[in-house]
Coordinates of C-alpha atoms and ligand atoms in Angstrom, one line a residue:
X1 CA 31.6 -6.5 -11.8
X2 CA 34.9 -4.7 -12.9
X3 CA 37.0 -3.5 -10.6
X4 CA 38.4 -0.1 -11.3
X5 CA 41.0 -1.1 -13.5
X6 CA 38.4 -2.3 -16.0
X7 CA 39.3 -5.7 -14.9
X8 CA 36.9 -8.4 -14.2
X9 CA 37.0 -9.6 -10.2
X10 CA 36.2 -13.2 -10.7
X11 CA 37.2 -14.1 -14.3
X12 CA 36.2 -17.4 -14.4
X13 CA 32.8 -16.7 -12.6
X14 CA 30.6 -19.3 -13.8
X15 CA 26.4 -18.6 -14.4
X16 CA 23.3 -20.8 -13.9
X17 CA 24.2 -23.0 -16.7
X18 CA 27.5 -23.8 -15.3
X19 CA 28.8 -22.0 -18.9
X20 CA 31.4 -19.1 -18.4
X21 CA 29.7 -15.7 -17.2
X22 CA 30.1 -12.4 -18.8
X23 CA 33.3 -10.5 -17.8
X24 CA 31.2 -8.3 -16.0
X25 CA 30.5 -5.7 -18.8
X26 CA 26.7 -5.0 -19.4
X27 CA 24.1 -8.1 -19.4
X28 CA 23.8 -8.0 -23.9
X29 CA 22.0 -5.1 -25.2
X30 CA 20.3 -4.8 -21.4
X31 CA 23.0 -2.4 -19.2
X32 CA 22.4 -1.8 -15.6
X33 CA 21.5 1.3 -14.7
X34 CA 22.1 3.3 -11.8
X35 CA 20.2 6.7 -10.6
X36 CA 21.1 9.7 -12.2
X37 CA 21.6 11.0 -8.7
X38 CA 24.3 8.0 -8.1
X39 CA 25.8 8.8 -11.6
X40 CA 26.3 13.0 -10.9
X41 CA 29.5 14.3 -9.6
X42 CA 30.0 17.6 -8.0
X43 CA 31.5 20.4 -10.4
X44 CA 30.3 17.9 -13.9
X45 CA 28.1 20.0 -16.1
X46 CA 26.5 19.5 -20.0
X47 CA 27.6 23.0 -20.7
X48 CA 30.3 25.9 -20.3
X49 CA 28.9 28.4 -18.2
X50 CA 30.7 32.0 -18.1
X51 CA 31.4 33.2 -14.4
X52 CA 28.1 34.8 -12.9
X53 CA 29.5 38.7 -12.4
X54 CA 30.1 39.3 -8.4
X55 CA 27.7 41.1 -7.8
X56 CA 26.3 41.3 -3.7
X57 CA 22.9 41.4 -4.2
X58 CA 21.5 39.4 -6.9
X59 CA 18.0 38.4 -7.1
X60 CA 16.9 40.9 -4.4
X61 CA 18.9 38.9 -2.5
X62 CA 17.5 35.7 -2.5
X63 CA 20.7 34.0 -3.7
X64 CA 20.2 30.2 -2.7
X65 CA 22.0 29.2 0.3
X66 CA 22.9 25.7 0.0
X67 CA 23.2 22.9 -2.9
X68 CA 20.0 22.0 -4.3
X69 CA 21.4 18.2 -4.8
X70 CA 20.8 18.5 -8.5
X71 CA 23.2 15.5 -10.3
X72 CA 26.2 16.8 -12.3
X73 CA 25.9 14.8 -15.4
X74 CA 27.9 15.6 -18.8
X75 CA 25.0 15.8 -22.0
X76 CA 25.9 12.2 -23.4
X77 CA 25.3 10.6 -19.6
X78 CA 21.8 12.6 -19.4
X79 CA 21.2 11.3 -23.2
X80 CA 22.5 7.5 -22.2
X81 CA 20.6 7.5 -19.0
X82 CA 17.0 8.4 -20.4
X83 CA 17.7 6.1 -23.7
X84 CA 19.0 2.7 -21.3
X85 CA 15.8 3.3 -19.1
X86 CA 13.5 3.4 -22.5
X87 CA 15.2 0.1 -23.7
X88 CA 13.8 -1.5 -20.6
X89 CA 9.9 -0.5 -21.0
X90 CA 7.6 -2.1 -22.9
X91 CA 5.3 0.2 -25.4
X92 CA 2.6 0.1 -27.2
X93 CA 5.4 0.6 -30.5
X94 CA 6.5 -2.4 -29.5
X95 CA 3.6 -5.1 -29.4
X96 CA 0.8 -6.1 -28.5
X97 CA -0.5 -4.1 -25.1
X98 CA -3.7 -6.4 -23.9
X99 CA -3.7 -5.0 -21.0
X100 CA -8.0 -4.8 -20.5
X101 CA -9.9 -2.0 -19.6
X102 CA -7.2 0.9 -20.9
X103 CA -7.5 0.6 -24.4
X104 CA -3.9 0.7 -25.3
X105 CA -3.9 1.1 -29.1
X106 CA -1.9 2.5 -31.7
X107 CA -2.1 6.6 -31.7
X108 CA -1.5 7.4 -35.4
X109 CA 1.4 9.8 -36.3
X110 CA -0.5 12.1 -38.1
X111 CA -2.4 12.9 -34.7
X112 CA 1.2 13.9 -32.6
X113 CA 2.2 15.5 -35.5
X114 CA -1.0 18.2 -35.8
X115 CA -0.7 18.1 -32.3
X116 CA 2.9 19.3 -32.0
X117 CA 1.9 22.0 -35.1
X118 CA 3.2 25.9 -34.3
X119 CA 0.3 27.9 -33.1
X120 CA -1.4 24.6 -31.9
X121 CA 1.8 23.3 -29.5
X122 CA 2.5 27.0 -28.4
X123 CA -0.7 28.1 -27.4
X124 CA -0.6 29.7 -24.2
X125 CA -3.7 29.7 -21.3
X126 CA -3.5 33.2 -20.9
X127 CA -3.2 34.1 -24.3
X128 CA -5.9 36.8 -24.9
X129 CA -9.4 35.5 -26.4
X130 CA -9.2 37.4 -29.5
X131 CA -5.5 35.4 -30.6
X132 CA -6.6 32.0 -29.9
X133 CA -9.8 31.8 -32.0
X134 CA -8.6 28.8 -34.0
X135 CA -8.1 26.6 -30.8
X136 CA -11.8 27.6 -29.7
X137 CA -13.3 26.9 -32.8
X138 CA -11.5 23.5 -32.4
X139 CA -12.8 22.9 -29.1
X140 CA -16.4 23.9 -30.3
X141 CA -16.0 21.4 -33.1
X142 CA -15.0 18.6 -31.1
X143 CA -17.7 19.3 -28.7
X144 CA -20.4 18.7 -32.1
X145 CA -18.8 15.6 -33.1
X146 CA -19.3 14.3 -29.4
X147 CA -23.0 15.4 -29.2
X148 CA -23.4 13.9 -32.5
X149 CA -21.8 10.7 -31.8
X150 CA -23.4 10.2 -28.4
X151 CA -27.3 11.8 -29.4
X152 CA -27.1 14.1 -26.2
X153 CA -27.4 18.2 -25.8
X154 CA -24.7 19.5 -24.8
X155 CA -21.0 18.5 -23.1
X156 CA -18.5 19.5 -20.4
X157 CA -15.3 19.4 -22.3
X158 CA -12.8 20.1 -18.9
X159 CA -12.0 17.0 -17.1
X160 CA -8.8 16.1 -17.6
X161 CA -9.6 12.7 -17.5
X162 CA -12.1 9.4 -17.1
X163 CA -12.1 9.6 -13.3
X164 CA -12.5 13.1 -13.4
X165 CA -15.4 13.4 -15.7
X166 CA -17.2 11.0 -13.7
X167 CA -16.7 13.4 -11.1
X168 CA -17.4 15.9 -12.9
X169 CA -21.2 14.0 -13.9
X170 CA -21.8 13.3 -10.5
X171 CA -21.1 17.1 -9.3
X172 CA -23.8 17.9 -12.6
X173 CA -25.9 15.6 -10.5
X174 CA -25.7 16.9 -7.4
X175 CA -26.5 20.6 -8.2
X176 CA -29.0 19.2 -10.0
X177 CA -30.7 17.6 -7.1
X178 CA -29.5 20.6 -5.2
X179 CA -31.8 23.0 -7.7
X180 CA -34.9 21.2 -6.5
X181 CA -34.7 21.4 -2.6
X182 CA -33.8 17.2 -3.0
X183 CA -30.4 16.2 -2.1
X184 CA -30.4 12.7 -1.5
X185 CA -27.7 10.7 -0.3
X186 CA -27.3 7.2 -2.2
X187 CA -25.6 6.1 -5.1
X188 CA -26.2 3.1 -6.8
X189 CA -23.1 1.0 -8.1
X190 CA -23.3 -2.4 -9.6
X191 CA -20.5 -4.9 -8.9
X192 CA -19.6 -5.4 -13.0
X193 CA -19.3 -1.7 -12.7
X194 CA -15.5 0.0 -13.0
X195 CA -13.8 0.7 -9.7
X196 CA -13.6 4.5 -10.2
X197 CA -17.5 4.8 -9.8
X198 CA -17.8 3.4 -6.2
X199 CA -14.8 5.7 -5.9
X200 CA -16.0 8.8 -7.5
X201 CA -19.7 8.9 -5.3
X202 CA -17.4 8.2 -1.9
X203 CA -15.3 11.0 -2.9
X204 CA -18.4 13.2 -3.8
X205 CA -20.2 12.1 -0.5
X206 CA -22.2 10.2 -1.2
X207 CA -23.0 6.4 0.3
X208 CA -22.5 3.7 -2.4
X209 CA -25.0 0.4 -2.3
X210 CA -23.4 -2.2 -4.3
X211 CA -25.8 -4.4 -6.4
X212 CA -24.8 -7.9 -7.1
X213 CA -23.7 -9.3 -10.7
X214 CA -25.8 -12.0 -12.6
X215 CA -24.3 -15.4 -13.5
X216 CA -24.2 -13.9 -16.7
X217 CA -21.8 -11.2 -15.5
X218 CA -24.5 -8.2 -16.1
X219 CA -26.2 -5.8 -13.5
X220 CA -28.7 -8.1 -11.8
X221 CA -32.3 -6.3 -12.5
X222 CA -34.0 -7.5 -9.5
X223 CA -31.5 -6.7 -6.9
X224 CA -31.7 -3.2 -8.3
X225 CA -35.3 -2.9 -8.1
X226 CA -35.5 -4.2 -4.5
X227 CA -32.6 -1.1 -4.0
X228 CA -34.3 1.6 -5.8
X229 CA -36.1 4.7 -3.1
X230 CA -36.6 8.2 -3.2
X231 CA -33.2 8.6 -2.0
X232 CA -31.5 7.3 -5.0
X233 CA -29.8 10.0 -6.1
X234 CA -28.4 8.1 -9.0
X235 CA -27.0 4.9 -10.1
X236 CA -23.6 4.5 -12.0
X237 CA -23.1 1.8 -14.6
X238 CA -20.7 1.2 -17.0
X239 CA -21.6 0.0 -20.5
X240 CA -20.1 -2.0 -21.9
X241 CA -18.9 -3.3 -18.6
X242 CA -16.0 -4.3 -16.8
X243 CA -16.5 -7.9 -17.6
X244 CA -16.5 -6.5 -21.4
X245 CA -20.2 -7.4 -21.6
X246 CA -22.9 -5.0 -23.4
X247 CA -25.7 -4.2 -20.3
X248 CA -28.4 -5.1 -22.2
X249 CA -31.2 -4.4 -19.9
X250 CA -30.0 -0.8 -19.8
X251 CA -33.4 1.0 -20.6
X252 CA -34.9 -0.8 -18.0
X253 CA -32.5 0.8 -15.7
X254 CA -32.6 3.9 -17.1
X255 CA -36.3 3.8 -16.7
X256 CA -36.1 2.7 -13.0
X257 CA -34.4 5.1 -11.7
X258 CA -35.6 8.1 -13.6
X259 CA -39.1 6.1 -12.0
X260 CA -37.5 7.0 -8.5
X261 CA -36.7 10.6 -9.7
X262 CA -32.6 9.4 -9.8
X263 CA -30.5 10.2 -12.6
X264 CA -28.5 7.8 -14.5
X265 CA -24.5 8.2 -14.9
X266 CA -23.1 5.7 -17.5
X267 CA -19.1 5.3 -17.7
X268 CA -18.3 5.3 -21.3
X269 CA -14.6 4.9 -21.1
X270 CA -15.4 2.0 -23.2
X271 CA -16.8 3.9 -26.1
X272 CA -14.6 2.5 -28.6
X273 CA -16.3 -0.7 -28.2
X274 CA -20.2 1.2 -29.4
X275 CA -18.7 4.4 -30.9
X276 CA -21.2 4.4 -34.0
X277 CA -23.5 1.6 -33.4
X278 CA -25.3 3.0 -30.6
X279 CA -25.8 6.9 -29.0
X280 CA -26.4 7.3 -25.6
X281 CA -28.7 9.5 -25.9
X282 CA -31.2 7.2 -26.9
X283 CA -30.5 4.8 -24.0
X284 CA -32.0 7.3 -21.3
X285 CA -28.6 8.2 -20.1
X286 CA -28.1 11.6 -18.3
X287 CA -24.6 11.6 -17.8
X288 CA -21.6 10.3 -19.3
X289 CA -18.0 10.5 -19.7
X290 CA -16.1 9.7 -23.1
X291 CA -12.3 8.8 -22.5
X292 CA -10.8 10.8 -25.5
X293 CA -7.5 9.2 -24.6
X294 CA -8.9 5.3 -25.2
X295 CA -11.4 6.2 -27.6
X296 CA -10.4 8.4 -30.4
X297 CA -6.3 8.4 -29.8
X298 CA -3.5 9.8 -27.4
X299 CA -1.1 7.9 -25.9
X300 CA -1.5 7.0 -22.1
X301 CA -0.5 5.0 -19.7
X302 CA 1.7 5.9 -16.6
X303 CA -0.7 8.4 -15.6
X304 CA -1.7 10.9 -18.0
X305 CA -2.1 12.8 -19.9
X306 CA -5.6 12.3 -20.5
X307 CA -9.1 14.1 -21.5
X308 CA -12.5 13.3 -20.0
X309 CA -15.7 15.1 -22.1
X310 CA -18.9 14.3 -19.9
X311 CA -22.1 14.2 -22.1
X312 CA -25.2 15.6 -19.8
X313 CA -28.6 14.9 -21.1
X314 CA -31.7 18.0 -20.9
X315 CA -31.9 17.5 -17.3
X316 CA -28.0 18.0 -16.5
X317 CA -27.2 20.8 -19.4
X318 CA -27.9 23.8 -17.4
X319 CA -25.3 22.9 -14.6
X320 CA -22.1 22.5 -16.8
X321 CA -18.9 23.2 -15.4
X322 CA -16.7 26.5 -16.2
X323 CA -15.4 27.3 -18.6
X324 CA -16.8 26.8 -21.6
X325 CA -16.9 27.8 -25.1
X326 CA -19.6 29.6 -26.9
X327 CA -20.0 30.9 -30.2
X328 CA -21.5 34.8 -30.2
X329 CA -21.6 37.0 -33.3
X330 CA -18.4 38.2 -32.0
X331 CA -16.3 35.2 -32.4
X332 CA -15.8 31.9 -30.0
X333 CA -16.1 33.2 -26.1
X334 CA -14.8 31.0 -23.2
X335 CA -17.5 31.6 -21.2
X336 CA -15.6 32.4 -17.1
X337 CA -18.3 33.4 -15.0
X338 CA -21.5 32.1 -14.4
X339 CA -24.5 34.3 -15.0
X340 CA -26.7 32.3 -15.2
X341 CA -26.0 30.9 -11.4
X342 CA -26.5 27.5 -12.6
X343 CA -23.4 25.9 -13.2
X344 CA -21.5 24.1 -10.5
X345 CA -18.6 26.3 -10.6
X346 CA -14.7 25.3 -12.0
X347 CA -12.9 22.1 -12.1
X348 CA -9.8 23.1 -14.0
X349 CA -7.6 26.4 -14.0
X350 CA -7.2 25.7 -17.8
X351 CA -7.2 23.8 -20.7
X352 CA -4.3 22.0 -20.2
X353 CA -5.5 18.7 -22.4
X354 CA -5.6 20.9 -25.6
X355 CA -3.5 18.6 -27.1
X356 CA -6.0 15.7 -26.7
X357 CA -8.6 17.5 -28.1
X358 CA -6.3 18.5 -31.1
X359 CA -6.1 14.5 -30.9
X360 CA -9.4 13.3 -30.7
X361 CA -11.0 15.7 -33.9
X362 CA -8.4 14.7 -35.9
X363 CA -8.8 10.9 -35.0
X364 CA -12.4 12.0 -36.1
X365 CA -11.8 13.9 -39.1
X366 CA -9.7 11.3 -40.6
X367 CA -12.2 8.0 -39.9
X368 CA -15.6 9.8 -40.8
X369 CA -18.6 8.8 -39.1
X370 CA -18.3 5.4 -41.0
X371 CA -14.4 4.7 -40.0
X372 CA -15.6 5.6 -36.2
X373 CA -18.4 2.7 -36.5
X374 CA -15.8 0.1 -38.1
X375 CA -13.2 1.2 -35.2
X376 CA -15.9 -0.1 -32.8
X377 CA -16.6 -3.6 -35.2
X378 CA -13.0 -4.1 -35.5
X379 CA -12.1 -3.8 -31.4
X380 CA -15.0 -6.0 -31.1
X381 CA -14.1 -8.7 -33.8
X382 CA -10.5 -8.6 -32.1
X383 CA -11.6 -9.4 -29.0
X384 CA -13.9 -12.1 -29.9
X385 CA -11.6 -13.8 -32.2
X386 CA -9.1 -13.7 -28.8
X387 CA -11.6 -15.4 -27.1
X388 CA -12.6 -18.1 -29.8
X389 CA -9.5 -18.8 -30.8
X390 CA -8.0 -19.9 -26.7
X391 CA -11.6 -20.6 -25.7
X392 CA -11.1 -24.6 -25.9
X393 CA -7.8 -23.8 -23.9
X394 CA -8.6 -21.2 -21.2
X395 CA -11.7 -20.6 -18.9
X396 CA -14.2 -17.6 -20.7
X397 CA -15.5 -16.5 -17.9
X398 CA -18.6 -16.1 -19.2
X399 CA -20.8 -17.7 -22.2
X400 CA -21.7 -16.1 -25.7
X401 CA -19.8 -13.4 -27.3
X402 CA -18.1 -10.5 -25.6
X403 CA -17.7 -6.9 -26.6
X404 CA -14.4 -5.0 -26.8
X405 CA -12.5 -7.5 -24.2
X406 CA -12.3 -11.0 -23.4
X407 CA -12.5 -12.2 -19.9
X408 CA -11.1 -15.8 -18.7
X409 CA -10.8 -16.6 -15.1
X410 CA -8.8 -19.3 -14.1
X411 CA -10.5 -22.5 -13.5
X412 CA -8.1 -23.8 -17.1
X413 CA -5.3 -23.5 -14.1
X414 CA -7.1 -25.4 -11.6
X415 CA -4.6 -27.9 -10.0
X416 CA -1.8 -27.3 -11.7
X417 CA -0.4 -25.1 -9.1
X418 CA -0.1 -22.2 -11.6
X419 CA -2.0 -19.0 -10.5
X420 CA -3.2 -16.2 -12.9
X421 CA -0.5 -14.2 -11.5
X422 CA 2.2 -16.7 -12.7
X423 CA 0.7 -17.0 -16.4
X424 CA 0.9 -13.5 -16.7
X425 CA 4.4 -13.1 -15.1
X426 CA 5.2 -16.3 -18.1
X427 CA 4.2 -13.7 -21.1
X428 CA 6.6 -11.3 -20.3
X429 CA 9.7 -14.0 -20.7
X430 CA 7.1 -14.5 -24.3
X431 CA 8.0 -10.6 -24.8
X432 CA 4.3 -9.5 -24.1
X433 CA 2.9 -7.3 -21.7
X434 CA 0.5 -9.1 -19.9
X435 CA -3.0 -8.7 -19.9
X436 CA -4.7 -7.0 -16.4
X437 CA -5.3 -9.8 -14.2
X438 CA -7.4 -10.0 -10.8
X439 CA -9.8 -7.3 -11.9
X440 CA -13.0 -7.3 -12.3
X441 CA -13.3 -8.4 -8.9
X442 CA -16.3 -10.3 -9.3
X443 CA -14.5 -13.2 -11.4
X444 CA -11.8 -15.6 -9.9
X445 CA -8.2 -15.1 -10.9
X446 CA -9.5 -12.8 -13.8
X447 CA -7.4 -12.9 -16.9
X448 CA -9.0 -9.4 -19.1
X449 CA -7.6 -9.4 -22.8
X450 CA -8.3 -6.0 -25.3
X451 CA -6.6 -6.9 -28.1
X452 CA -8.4 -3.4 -29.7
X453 CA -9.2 -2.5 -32.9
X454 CA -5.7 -1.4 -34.3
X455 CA -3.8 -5.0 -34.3
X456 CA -3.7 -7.2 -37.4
X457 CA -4.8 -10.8 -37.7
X458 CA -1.2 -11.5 -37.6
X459 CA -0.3 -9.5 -34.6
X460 CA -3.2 -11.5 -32.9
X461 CA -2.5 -15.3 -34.0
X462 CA 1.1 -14.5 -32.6
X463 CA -0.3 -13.4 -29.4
X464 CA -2.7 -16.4 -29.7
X465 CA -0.3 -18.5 -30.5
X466 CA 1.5 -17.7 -27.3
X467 CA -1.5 -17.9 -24.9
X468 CA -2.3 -21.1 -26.0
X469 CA 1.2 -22.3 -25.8
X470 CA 1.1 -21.4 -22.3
X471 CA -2.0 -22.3 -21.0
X472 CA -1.3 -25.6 -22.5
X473 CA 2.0 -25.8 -21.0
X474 CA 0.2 -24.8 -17.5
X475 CA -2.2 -28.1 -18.0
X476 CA 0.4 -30.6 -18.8
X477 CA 1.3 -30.5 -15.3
X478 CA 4.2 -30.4 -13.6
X479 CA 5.7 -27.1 -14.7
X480 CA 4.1 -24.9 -11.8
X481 CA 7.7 -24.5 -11.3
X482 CA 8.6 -23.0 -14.6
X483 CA 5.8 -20.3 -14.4
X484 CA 6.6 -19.7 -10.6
X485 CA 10.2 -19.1 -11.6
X486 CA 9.0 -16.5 -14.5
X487 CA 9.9 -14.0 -15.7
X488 CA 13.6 -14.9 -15.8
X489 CA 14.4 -12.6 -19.2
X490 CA 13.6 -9.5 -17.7
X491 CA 16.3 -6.7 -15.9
X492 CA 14.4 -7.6 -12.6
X493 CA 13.3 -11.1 -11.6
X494 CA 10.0 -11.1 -9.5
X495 CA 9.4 -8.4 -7.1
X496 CA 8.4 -8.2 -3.6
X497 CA 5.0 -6.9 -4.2
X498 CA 3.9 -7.3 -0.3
X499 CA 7.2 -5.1 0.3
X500 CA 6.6 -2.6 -2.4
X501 CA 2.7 -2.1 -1.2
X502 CA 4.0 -2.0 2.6
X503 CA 7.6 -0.2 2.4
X504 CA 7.3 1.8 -1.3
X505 CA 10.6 3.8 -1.7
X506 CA 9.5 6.7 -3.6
X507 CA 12.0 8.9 -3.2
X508 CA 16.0 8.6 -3.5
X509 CA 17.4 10.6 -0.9
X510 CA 21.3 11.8 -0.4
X511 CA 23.9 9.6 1.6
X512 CA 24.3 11.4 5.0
X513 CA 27.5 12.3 4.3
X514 CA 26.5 13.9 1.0
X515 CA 26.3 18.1 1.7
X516 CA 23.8 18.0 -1.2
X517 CA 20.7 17.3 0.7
X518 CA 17.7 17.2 -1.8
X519 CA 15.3 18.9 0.3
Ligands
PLP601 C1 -10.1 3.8 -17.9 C2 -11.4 3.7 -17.3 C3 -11.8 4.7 -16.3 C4 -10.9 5.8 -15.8 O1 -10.3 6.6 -16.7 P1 -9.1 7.5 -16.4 O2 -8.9 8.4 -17.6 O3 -7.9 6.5 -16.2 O4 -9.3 8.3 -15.2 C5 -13.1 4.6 -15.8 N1 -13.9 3.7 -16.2 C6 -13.6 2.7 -17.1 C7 -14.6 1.7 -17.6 C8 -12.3 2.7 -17.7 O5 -12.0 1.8 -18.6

C-alpha cells in the first residue's frame, strides 16, 4: 500500500516469486476497488447545486429529517467505479460462456438497437390503448410466430420469465382441473427434469413424486407407469432435458397421462435446441413455456431481465392469464377483465418485458423460419462437436449423441485428487467461464458444456483445446495441487463458499460512528 504521502510502506516488499513487488500502485490493468460507500465523502457532489430557497414548509412539510447515507462521489469517481467493476466480470462479449442450461449466446446488435428505438424504449404502461397500437400489434405478432413455431392454439405472453411461466402453466392447469369439480393433488417430476419444476408444483401446492432416471439419462417409462392414478394432476418434463438428452419416449408420456385424465407441462427453456425441427404441439403437450431470453436473444444472466411465453394446448386455452391482447375491428385491445370468468386471473401489473418481445420478433424476423431451424442444428452440432472432440479425454456421461449440451461427469478425475469443482476453478486462470458443474443432480461431479449455436469452429477448438489441456493435465497425476490452488489470476483467490452460504453479507452498512445511517 501507499502511505499518504504517495509513498510505498515497504519498498523492497518482495512477492511469491521472491522478484520485487509492485510499489503498491494498482495490481496491472486490475485496480482494487473499494465500495462506493467507502469512497463518498460528506459535502462531495457531481454537480453544482444552487441553494434550495428557505422556505419553512417545503414538501407539505415532509422535509427529510436525517442523512439518507447516500455516497458523495465527484462524476469521474461514479464513472471509474462502475468501469473498474466491469473490467473484473466476465461477459458473454468476451468469450466463450458454456455455462449449461442458460444458453448464454451472443444477442445481435441489431436486436438492442430496435429495442432501444423512440416510441419502442419510451413506451409507457399507462399509456392509453389508442397511442400504443404499434407495440400491441407487435405483441400480437410475436404471439403467431410462437403458435406457429410450437403447433399449439393459443399463448400466455406475461411471465416475466422461465420459472414464471411454468408457474404460470401449472396455475392454467389447476383452474383447469378446478373447472371440472377434479382438483387433484400430485405432480409428477422426473429426476432428468430441471430444478424449477419440483419447485414450481411445491410453490403451487401441490405434492411432487419424483420418478427415477434411466441408465441412459431419460425419464424411466416404467417407474412412471407404476406412479400414474387418478390423482395425477399432471406430470412436468423437460425436453430436451437437463442431461441435454432428447426424451424420446415423449408421446408415450403424453399419452399416459392424458390416459389418467393428467395434463402434460413440458419445460421448453431449451427450445433453441428443437426450434424448427419439431412443434410441440404435435407431441401431446398441453403446456409449455418458451424462454424468449435463451431462445431467440436478450441478454441475461444476473437475474433478469427475462420473458417467459407459455404455449397451452385446446384443453388449457380458455384459462389464460390477464391481460392479453386481442385484435377487434377497432384496433388491438388488451383485454383487462375477464368476462368470460375463465381465466385464472393476473400475474403481472404490466408488460414490463416489452423490450424482450421487441427482442425475440426481431431475432425472428431476421432468421426466417429456415434461419430458426439452422439456429437449432448449429447449437446442436456445437455441442456435439464439444463432446467428440474431449470425449477420449473426459467422462460423457452418457453414450450416443447429445442435443444442445454436453454432459461429462467426473470419473476422467478419478484418483487424481482433482474434483470437478477444481477443474472448473483451473478454466478461469485459462480466461473462461466455466461451465455449470454439480447439476443435473443425477450425475456425479457433473461437468454441463453449451457451447450454443453462435460460436465459431475457432472459438470452439480454443475452448477445446483448453479442456483437453486440462483434463490431461488432471490425469498426469500429481498436480491436484495446481488445480486446488486455482484460480490464482483472478482479483479474488478462492472463496469461502461454506462462509458465504452460512454468513452471506448482503448489505454494507455505515461505521457506528458514521451519522449517515443507511436505513
Ligand atoms: C433456464 C431454465 C429454466 C428457468 O428459466 P428462468 O428464466 O431462469 O426462470 C427452467 N428450465 C430450464 C430447462 C432452463 O434451462
Amino acid at each position: 500500500m501507499l502511505n499518504r504521502q504517495g509513498r510505498p510502506t515497504t519498498p523492497n516488499a518482495t512477492n511469491e516469486t521472491g522478484q520485487l513487488a509492485t510499489i503498491g500502485g494498482h495490481r496491472g490493468l486490475d485496480h482494487e476497488e473499494p465500495l462506493i460507500f467507502e469512497q463518498g465523502e460528506e459535502g462531495r457532489c457531481g454537480v453544482d447545486l444552487p441553494e434550495a430557497p428557505a422556505v419553512t414548509q417545503r414538501l407539505g412539510g415532509l422535509r427529510r429529517k436525517g442523512a439518507i447515507g447516500l455516497p458523495g462521489l465527484s462524476e469521474p469517481q461514479v464513472i471509474r467505479h462502475f468501469v473498474r467493476l466491469s473490467r473484473k466480470n466476465y461477459a458473454i462479449d468476451m468469450g466463450v460462456f458454456p455455462l449449461g442450461s442458460c444458453t448464454m449466446k451472443h444477442n445481435p446488435r441489431l436486436n438492442e438497437k430496435l429495442a432501444r428505438w423512440k416510441g419502442l424504449g419510451d413506451l409507457h404502461p399507462m399509456q392509453p390503448v389508442s397511442t400504443v397500437q404499434g407495440a400491441l400489434q407487435l405483441i400480437a405478432e410475436l404471439a403467431d410466430w410462437l403458435k406457429c413455431l410450437t403447433g399449439m392454439p393459443a399463448v400466455a405472453m406475461s411471465p416475466a420469465a422461465g420459472a414464471h411461466g411454468e408457474l404460470c402453466g401449472l396455475m392454467a392447469i389447476r383452474a383447469a382441473l378446478i373447472a371440472r369439480g377434479d382438483a387433484r393433488k400430485r405432480i409428477l417430476a422426473p429426476e432428468s427434469a430441471h430444478g424449477t419444476n419440483p419447485a414450481t408444483a411445491a410453490m403451487c401446492g401441490y405434492e411432487v413424486d419424483p420418478i427415477p432416471a434411466t441408465a441412459d439419462g431419460r425419464v424411466d417409462l416404467e417407474a412412471l407407469k407404476a406412479k400414474l392414478g387418478p390423482d395425477v394432476a399432471a406430470i412436468m418434463l423437460t425436453n430436451p432435458n437437463t442431461c441435454g438428452l432428447f426424451e424420446r419416449e415423449i408421446k408415450q408420456v403424453a399419452d399416459l397421462i392424458h390416459g389418467v385424465g393428467g395434463f402434460f407441462y413440458c419445460d421448453g427453456a431449451n427450445f433453441n435446441a428443437i426450434v424448427g425441427k419439431v412443434r410441440p404441439g404435435d407431441l401431446g403437450i398441453d403446456a409449455m413455456h418458451i424462454n424468449l431470453h435463451k431462445t431467440f436473444s436478450t441478454p441475461h444472466g444476473g437475474g433478469g431481465p427475462g420473458s417467459g411465453p407459455v404455449v397451452l394446448s385446446k384443453a388449457l386455452m380458455d384459462f389464460v392469464p390477464l391481460p392479453y391482447v386481442m385484435l377487434t375491428q377497432a384496433g388491438y385491445k388488451l383485454v383487462e377483465i375477464d368476462m368470460s370468468g375463465t381465466s385464472f386471473g393476473r400475474m403481472k401489473a404490466f408488460h414490463g418485458q416489452m423490450g424482450m418481445f421487441i427482442r425475440a420478433l426481431a431475432y425472428m424476423l431476421s432468421h426466417g423460419g429456415d434461419g430458426l431451424k439452422r439456429v437449432a442444428e448449429d447449437a446442436v452440432l456445437a455441442a456435439n462437436y464439444v463432446m467428440a472432440t474431449c470425449g477420449d479425454v473426459m467422462s460423457p456421461a452418457f453414450e450416443g449423441p447429445c442435443m444442445h449440451e454436453a454432459l461429462f461427469d467426473d470419473a476422467f478425475l478419478k484418483d487424481t485428487g482433482v474434483t470437478t469443482l477444481d477443474f472448473a476453478k483451473a478454466l478461469i486462470d485459462e480466461g473462461y467461464h466455466p461451465m455449470t458443474v454439480y447439476f443435473p443432480l443425477v450425475v456425479h461431479g457433473a461437468l454441463l458444456v453449451e457451447p450454443t449455436e453462435s460460436e465459431s469452429k475457432d472459438a470452439l477448438d480454443h475452448f477445446i483445446g483448453v479442456l483437453r489441456g486440462l483434463a490431461e493435465r488432471a490425469r498426469a497425476g500429481g498436480n491436484a495441487e495446481y488445480f486446488q490452488g486455482a484460480p490464482r489470476l483472478t482479483p479474488r483467490r478462492r472463496l469461502d463458499e461454506t462462509q458465504a452460504a452460512r454468513k452471506p453479507v448482503l448489505r454494507w452498512k455505515p461505521a457506528p460512528d458514521t451519522k449517515a445511517a443507511a436505513e
